[in-house]
Coordinates of C-alpha atoms in Angstrom, one line a residue:
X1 CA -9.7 -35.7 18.3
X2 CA -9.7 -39.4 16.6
X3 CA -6.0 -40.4 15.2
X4 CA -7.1 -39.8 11.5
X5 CA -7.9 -36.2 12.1
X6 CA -5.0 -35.4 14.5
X7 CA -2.4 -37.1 11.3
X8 CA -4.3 -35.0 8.8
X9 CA -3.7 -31.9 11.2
X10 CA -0.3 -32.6 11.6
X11 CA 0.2 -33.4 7.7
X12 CA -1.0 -30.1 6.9
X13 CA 0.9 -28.1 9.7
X14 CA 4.3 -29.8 8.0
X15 CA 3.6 -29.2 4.4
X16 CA 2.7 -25.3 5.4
X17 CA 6.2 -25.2 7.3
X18 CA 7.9 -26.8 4.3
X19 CA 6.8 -23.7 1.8
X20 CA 9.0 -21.8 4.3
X21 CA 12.6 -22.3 5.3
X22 CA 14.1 -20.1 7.1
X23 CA 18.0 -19.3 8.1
X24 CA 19.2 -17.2 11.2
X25 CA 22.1 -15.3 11.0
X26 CA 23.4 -11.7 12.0
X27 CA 25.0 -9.1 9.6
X28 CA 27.3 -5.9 11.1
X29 CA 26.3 -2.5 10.0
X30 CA 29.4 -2.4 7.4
X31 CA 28.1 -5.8 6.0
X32 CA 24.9 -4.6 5.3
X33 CA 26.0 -1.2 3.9
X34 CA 28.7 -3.5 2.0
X35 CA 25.9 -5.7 0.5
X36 CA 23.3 -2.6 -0.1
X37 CA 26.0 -1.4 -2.9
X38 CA 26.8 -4.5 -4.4
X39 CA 22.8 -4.6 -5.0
X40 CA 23.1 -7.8 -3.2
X41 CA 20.6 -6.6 -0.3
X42 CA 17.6 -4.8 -1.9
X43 CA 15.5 -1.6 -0.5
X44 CA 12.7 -0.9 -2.6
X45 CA 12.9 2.6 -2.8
X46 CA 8.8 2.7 -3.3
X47 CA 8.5 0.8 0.2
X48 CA 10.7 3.2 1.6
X49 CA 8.7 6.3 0.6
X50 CA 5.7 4.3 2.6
X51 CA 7.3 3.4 5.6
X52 CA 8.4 7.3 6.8
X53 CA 10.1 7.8 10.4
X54 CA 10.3 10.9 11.6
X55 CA 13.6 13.2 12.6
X56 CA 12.9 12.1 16.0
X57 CA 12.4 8.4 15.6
X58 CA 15.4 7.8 13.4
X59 CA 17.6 9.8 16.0
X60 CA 16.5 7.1 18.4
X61 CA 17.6 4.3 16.7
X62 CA 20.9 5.8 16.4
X63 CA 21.1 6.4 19.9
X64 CA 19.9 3.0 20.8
X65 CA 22.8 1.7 18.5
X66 CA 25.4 3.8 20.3
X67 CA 23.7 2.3 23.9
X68 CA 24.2 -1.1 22.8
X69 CA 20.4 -2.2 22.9
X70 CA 19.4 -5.4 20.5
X71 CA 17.9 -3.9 17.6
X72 CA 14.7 -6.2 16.5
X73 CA 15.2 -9.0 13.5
X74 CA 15.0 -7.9 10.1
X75 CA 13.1 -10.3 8.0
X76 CA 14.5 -10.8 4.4
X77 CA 13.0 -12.9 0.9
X78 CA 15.9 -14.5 -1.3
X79 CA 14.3 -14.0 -5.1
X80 CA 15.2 -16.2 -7.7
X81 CA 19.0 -14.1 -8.3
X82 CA 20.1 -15.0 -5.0
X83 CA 19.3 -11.8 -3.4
X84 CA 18.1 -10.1 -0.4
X85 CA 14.7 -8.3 -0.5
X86 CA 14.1 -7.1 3.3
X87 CA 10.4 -7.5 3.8
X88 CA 10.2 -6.3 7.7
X89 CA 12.5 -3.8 8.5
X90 CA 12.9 -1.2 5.6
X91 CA 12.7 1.6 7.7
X92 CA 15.7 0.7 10.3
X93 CA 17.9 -0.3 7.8
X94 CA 17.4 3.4 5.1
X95 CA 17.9 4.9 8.3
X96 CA 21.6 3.6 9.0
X97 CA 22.3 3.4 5.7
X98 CA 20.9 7.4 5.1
X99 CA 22.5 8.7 8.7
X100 CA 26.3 6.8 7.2
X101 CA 25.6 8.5 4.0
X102 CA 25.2 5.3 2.0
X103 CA 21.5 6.1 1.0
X104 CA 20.7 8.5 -2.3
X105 CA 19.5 12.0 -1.4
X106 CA 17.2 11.2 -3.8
X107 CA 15.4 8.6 -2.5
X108 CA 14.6 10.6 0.9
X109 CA 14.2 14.1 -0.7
X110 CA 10.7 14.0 -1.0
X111 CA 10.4 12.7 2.2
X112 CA 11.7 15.6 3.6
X113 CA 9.9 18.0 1.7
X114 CA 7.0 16.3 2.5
X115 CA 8.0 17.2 6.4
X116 CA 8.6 20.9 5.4
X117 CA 5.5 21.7 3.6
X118 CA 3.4 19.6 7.1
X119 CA 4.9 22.7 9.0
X120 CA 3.8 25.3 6.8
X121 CA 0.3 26.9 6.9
X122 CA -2.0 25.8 4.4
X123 CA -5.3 28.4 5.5
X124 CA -4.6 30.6 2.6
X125 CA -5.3 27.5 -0.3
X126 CA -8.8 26.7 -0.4
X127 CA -9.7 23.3 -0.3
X128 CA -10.1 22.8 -3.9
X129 CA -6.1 24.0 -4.1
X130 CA -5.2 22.2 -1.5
X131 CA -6.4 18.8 -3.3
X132 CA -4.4 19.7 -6.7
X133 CA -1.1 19.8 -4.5
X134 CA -1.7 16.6 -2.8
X135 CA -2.6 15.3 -5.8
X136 CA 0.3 16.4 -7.5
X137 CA 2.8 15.4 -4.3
X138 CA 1.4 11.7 -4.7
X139 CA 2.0 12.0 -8.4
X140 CA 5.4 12.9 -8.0
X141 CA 6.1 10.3 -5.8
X142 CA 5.8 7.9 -8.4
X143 CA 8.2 8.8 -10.6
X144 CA 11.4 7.9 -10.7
X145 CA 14.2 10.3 -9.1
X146 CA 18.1 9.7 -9.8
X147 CA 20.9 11.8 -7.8
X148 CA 24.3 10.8 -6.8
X149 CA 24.2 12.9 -3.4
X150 CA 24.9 11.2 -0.3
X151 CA 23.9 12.8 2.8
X152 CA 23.4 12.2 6.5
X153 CA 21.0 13.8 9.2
X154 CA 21.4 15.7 12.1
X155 CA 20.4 14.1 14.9
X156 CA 17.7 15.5 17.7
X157 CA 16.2 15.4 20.5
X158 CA 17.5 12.9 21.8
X159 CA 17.0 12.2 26.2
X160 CA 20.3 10.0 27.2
X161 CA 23.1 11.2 24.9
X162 CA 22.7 14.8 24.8
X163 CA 25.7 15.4 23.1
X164 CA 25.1 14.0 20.1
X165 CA 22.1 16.4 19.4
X166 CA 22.9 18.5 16.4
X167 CA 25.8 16.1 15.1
X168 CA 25.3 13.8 11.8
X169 CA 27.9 11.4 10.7
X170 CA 30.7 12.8 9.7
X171 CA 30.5 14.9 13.3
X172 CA 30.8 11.4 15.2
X173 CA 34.8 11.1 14.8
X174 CA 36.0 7.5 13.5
X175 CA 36.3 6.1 16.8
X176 CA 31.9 6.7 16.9
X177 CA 31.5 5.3 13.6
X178 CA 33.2 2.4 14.0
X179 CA 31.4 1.5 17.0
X180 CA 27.8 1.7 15.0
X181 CA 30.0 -0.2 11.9
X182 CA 30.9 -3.3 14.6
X183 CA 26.9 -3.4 15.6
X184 CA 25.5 -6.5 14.4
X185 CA 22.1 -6.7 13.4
X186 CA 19.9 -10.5 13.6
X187 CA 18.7 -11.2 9.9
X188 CA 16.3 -13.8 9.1
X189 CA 16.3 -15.3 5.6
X190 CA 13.3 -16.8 4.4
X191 CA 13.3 -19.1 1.0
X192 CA 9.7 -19.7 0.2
X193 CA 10.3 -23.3 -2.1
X194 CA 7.1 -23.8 -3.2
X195 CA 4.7 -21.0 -3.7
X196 CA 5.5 -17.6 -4.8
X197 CA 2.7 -16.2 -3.2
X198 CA 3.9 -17.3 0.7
X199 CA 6.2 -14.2 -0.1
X200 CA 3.3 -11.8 -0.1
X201 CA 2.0 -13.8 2.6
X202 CA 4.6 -13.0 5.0
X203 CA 5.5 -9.5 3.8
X204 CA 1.6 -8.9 4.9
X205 CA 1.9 -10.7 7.9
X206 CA 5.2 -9.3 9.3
X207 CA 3.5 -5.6 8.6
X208 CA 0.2 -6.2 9.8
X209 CA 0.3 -5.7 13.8
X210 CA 2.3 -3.0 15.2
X211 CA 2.8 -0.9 12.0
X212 CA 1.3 2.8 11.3
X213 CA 0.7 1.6 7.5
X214 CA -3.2 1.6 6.4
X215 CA -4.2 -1.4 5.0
X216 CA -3.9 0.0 1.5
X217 CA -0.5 1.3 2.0
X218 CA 0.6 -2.8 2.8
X219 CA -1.5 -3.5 -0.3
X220 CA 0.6 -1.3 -2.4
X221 CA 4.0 -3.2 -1.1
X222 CA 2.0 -6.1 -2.0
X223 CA 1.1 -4.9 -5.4
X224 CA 5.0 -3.3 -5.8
X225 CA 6.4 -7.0 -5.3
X226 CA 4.5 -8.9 -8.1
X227 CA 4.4 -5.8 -10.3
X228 CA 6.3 -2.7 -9.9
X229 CA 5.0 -1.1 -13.5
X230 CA 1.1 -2.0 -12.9
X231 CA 2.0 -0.3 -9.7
X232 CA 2.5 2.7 -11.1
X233 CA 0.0 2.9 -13.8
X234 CA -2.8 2.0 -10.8
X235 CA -1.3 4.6 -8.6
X236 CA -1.2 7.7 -11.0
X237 CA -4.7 7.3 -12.0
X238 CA -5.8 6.7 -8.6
X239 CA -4.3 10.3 -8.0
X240 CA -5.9 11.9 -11.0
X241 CA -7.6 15.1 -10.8
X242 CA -11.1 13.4 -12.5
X243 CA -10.7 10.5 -10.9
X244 CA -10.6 11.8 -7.1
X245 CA -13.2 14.7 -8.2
X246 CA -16.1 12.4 -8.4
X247 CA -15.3 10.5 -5.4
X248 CA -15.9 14.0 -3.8
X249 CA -13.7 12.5 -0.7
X250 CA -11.5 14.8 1.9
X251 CA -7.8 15.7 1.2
X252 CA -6.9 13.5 4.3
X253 CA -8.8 10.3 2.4
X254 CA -6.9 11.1 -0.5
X255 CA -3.2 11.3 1.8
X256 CA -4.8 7.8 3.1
X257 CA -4.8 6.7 0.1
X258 CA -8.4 6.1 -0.2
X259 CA -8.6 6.5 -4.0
X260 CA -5.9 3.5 -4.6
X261 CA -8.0 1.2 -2.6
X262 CA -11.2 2.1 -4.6
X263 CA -9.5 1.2 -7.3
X264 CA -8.3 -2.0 -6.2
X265 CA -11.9 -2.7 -5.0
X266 CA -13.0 -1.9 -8.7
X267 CA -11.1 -3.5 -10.3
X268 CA -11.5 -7.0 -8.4
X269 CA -15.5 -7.0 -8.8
X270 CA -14.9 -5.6 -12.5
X271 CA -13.0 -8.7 -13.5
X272 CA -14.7 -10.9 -11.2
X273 CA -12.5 -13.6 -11.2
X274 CA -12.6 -14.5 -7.6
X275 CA -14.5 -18.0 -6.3
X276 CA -16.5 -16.5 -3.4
X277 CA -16.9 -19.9 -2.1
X278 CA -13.1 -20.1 -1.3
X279 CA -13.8 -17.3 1.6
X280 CA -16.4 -17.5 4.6
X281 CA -19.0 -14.4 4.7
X282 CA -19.4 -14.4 8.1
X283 CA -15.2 -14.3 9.2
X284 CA -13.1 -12.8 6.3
X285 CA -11.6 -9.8 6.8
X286 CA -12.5 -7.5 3.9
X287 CA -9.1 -6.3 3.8
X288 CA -7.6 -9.7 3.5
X289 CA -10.1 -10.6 0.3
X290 CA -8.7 -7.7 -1.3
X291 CA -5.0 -8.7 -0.2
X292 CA -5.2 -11.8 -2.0
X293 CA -7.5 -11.1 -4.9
X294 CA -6.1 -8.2 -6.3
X295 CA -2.6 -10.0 -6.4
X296 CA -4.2 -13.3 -8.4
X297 CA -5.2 -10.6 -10.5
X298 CA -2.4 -8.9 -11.0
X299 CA -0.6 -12.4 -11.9
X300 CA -3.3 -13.0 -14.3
X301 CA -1.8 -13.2 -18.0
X302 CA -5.4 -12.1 -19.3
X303 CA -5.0 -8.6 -17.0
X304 CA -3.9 -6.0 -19.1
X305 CA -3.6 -2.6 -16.7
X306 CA -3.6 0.0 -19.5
X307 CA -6.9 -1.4 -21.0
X308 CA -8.6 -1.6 -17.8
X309 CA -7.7 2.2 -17.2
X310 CA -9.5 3.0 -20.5
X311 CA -12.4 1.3 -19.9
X312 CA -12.6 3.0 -16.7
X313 CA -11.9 6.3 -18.0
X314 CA -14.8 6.4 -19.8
X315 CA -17.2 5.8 -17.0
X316 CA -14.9 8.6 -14.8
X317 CA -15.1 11.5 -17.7
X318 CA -19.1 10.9 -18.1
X319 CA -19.7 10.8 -13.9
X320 CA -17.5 14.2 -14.4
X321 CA -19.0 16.0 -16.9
X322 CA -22.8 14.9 -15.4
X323 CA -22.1 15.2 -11.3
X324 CA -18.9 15.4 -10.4
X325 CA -18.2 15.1 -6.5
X326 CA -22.1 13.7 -6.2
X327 CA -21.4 10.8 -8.0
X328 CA -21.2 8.5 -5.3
X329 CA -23.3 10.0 -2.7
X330 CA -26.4 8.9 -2.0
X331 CA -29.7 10.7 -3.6
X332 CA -27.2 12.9 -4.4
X333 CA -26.0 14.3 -0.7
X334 CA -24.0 14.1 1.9
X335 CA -20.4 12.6 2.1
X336 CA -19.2 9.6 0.0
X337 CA -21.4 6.0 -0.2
X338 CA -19.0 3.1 -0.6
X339 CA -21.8 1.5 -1.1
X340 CA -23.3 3.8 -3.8
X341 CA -19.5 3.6 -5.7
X342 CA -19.9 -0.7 -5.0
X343 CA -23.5 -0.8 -7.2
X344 CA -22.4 2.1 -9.4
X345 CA -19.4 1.4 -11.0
X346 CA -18.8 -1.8 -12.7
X347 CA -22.0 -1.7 -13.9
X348 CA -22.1 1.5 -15.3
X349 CA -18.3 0.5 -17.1
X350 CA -19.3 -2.6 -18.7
X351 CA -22.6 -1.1 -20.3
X352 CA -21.1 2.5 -21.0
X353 CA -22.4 2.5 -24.7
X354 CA -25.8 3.5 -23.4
X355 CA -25.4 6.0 -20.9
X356 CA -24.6 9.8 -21.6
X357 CA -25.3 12.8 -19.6
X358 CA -28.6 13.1 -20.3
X359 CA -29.7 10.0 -18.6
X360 CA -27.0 9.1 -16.5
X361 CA -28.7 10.6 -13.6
X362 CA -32.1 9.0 -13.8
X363 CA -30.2 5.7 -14.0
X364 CA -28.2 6.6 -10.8
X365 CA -31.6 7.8 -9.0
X366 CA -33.1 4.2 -10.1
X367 CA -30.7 2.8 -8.4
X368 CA -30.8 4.2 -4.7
X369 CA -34.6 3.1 -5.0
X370 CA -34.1 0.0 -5.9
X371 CA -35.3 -2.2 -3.3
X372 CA -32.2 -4.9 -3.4
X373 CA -29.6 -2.3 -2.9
X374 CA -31.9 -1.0 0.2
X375 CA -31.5 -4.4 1.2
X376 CA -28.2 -5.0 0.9
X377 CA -27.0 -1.7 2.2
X378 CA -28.5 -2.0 5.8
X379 CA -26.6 -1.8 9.2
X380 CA -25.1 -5.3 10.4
X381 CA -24.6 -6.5 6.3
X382 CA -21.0 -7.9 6.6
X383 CA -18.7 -6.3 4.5
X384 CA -17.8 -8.9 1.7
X385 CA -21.1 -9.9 1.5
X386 CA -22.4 -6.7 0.9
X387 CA -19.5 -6.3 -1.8
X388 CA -20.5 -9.3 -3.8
X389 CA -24.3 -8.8 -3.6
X390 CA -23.6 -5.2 -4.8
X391 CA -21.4 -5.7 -7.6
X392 CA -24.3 -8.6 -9.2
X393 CA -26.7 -5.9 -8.7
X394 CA -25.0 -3.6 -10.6
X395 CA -24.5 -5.8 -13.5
X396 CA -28.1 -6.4 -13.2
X397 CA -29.4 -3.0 -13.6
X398 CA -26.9 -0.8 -15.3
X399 CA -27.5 -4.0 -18.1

């Protein structure tokens, strides 16, 4: 490598690690439960309903407290009021503060209904009934719950110290509790100084490797950090009854939260704001297109969420009325084309004046014999490419 290129590589590596400074430091269990009620140290409650442990793995971490083993960093962004938002590490820290009873019942209680209902036997719903609970549980966790209980957990199952199976905090004694108090925890801040998006950056990188979160499920902290209330709006729709019945997908996409991220996929190509040239074909991650596109959008002043959803609806109540669950499947069978909801949808939204029920299955059946989408929808088409060449030719023949 000549001298000018290994100075430009350098140059770029330093001004990368100046939109991040970091600070290492270590907090004790009472510190952080201290700073958690002066709102000092922020939990959003909508990450916590994402990242879910079980009974089983937040006994562990109790017990690996009271053994004296390093707990892992947790990673936290300082916003613009001086405050702590943990971006790695959610889930350890509701755990300590829910087992000490600084955590709202609230914020857990669906959580653990969620648990109960797993257990019980769903073979007398049919599917159909099945879907409206689901449907309803994601609903519910949107909204906004307020309760002044505290409560802890019993712990269980636990392999080393069997005796404190079956005991929650206030079982410990204070000699116990002051131990797991005294326990000090690393903390790394991060200040990102120059752009506001290195903040999603790293909250995507931290939760990428080594988590049980789906890529949509990151996508949604993503979305949650640069806009709580679009957030929302997005998600309830996403879990609507017409919305999911012409998708015609499983109950287990829909808990995946399938729906959300064909909605994030829609709404990208609808507003079509993105410079494909930025990305390379051949070696983006689709996921990571959608990662950063759908939070440029969101920044947008131009985007306005509750118009989008109305446009939308539109296209959603006519695919309902006319087919329902065989909207998006191919000749009108099988399971679920993302391909056939790619070269259906924004199409069919920006030119909904002249489609009705009468014809908007001959314009759907002109579409899966069209020759460019026979093209384009062949095995060993990478995904982003097929994404943008569908999207143009729905424009193209929905106009």
């Amino acid at each position: 490598m000549q001298t000018s290129d290994q100075e430009a590589l350098l140059k770029a590596i330093h001004d990368s690690r100046d939109e991040i400074k970091t600070d290492n430091g270590r907090l004790s269990v009472s510190e952080i439960i201290t700073r958690y009620k002066e709102k000092e140290l922020i939990l959003d409650p909508n990450f916590q309903r994402m990242f879910r442990w079980s009974i089983g793995q937040k006994s562990r971490l109790i017990e690996s407290i009271l053994l004296g083993i390093p707990l892992p960093p947790v990673f936290v962004a300082i916003d613009k009021n001086g405050c702590e938002i943990v971006i790695d590490g959610v889930q350890r820290l509701s755990t300590i503060l829910e087992f000490a009873k600084n955590l709202p019942f609230s914020i857990n209680k669906k959580a653990l209904e969620e648990e109960d209902e797993e257990e019980q036997s769903e073979e007398e719903q049919s599917e159909e009934e099945q879907v409206e609970v689901e449907q309803q549980e994601e609903i519910n966790k949107i909204e906004e719950t307020s309760s002044d209980t505290y409560k802890s957990f019993n712990l269980q199952n636990l392999k080393k110290i069997t005796e404190l199976n079956g005991k929650n905090w206030d079982d410990l004694g204070v000699v116990v509790q002051r131990l797991i108090n005294k326990t000090y925890i690393s903390v790394i801040s991060i200040s990102a100084v120059k752009n506001e998006h290195t903040k999603f950056e790293l909250f995507q990188r931290l939760n990428t490797g080594g988590t049980h979160l789906s890529p949509q499920e990151i996508r949604n902290c993503l979305i949650i950090m640069r806009d709580e209330g679009v957030y929302k709006k997005l998600a309830a729709f996403a879990v609507s009854k017409e919305f999911t019945r012409i998708l015609g997908i499983s109950s287990n996409k829909i808990k995946e939260d399938y729906p959300m991220e064909l909605l994030v996929r829609y709404l990208v190509a609808k507003r079509n704001k993105f410079k494909i040239e930025d990305y390379s074909l051949s070696y983006t991650e689709i996921r990571d297109f959608f990662d950063e596109e759908i939070i440029r959008l969101i920044g947008d002043d131009s985007f306005d969420v509750d118009q989008e959803i109305s446009e939308l609806s539109r296209a959603v109540d006519l695919l309902d009325t006319s087919l329902k669950g065989l909207s998006f499947k191919k000749n009108f069978r099988g399971s679920f084309s993302n391909s056939a909801f790619e070269v259906i949808l924004v199409g069919l939204v920006e030119n909904i004046d002249k489609y009705s029920s009468t014809n908007i299955k001959d314009k759907i059946t002109e579409v899966y014999a069209n020759e460019e989408f026979i093209l384009h929808t062949k095995h060993g088409k990478k995904a982003l490419d097929r994404f943008v060449n569908l999207t143009e030719i729905s424009r193209r023949i929905f106009k």
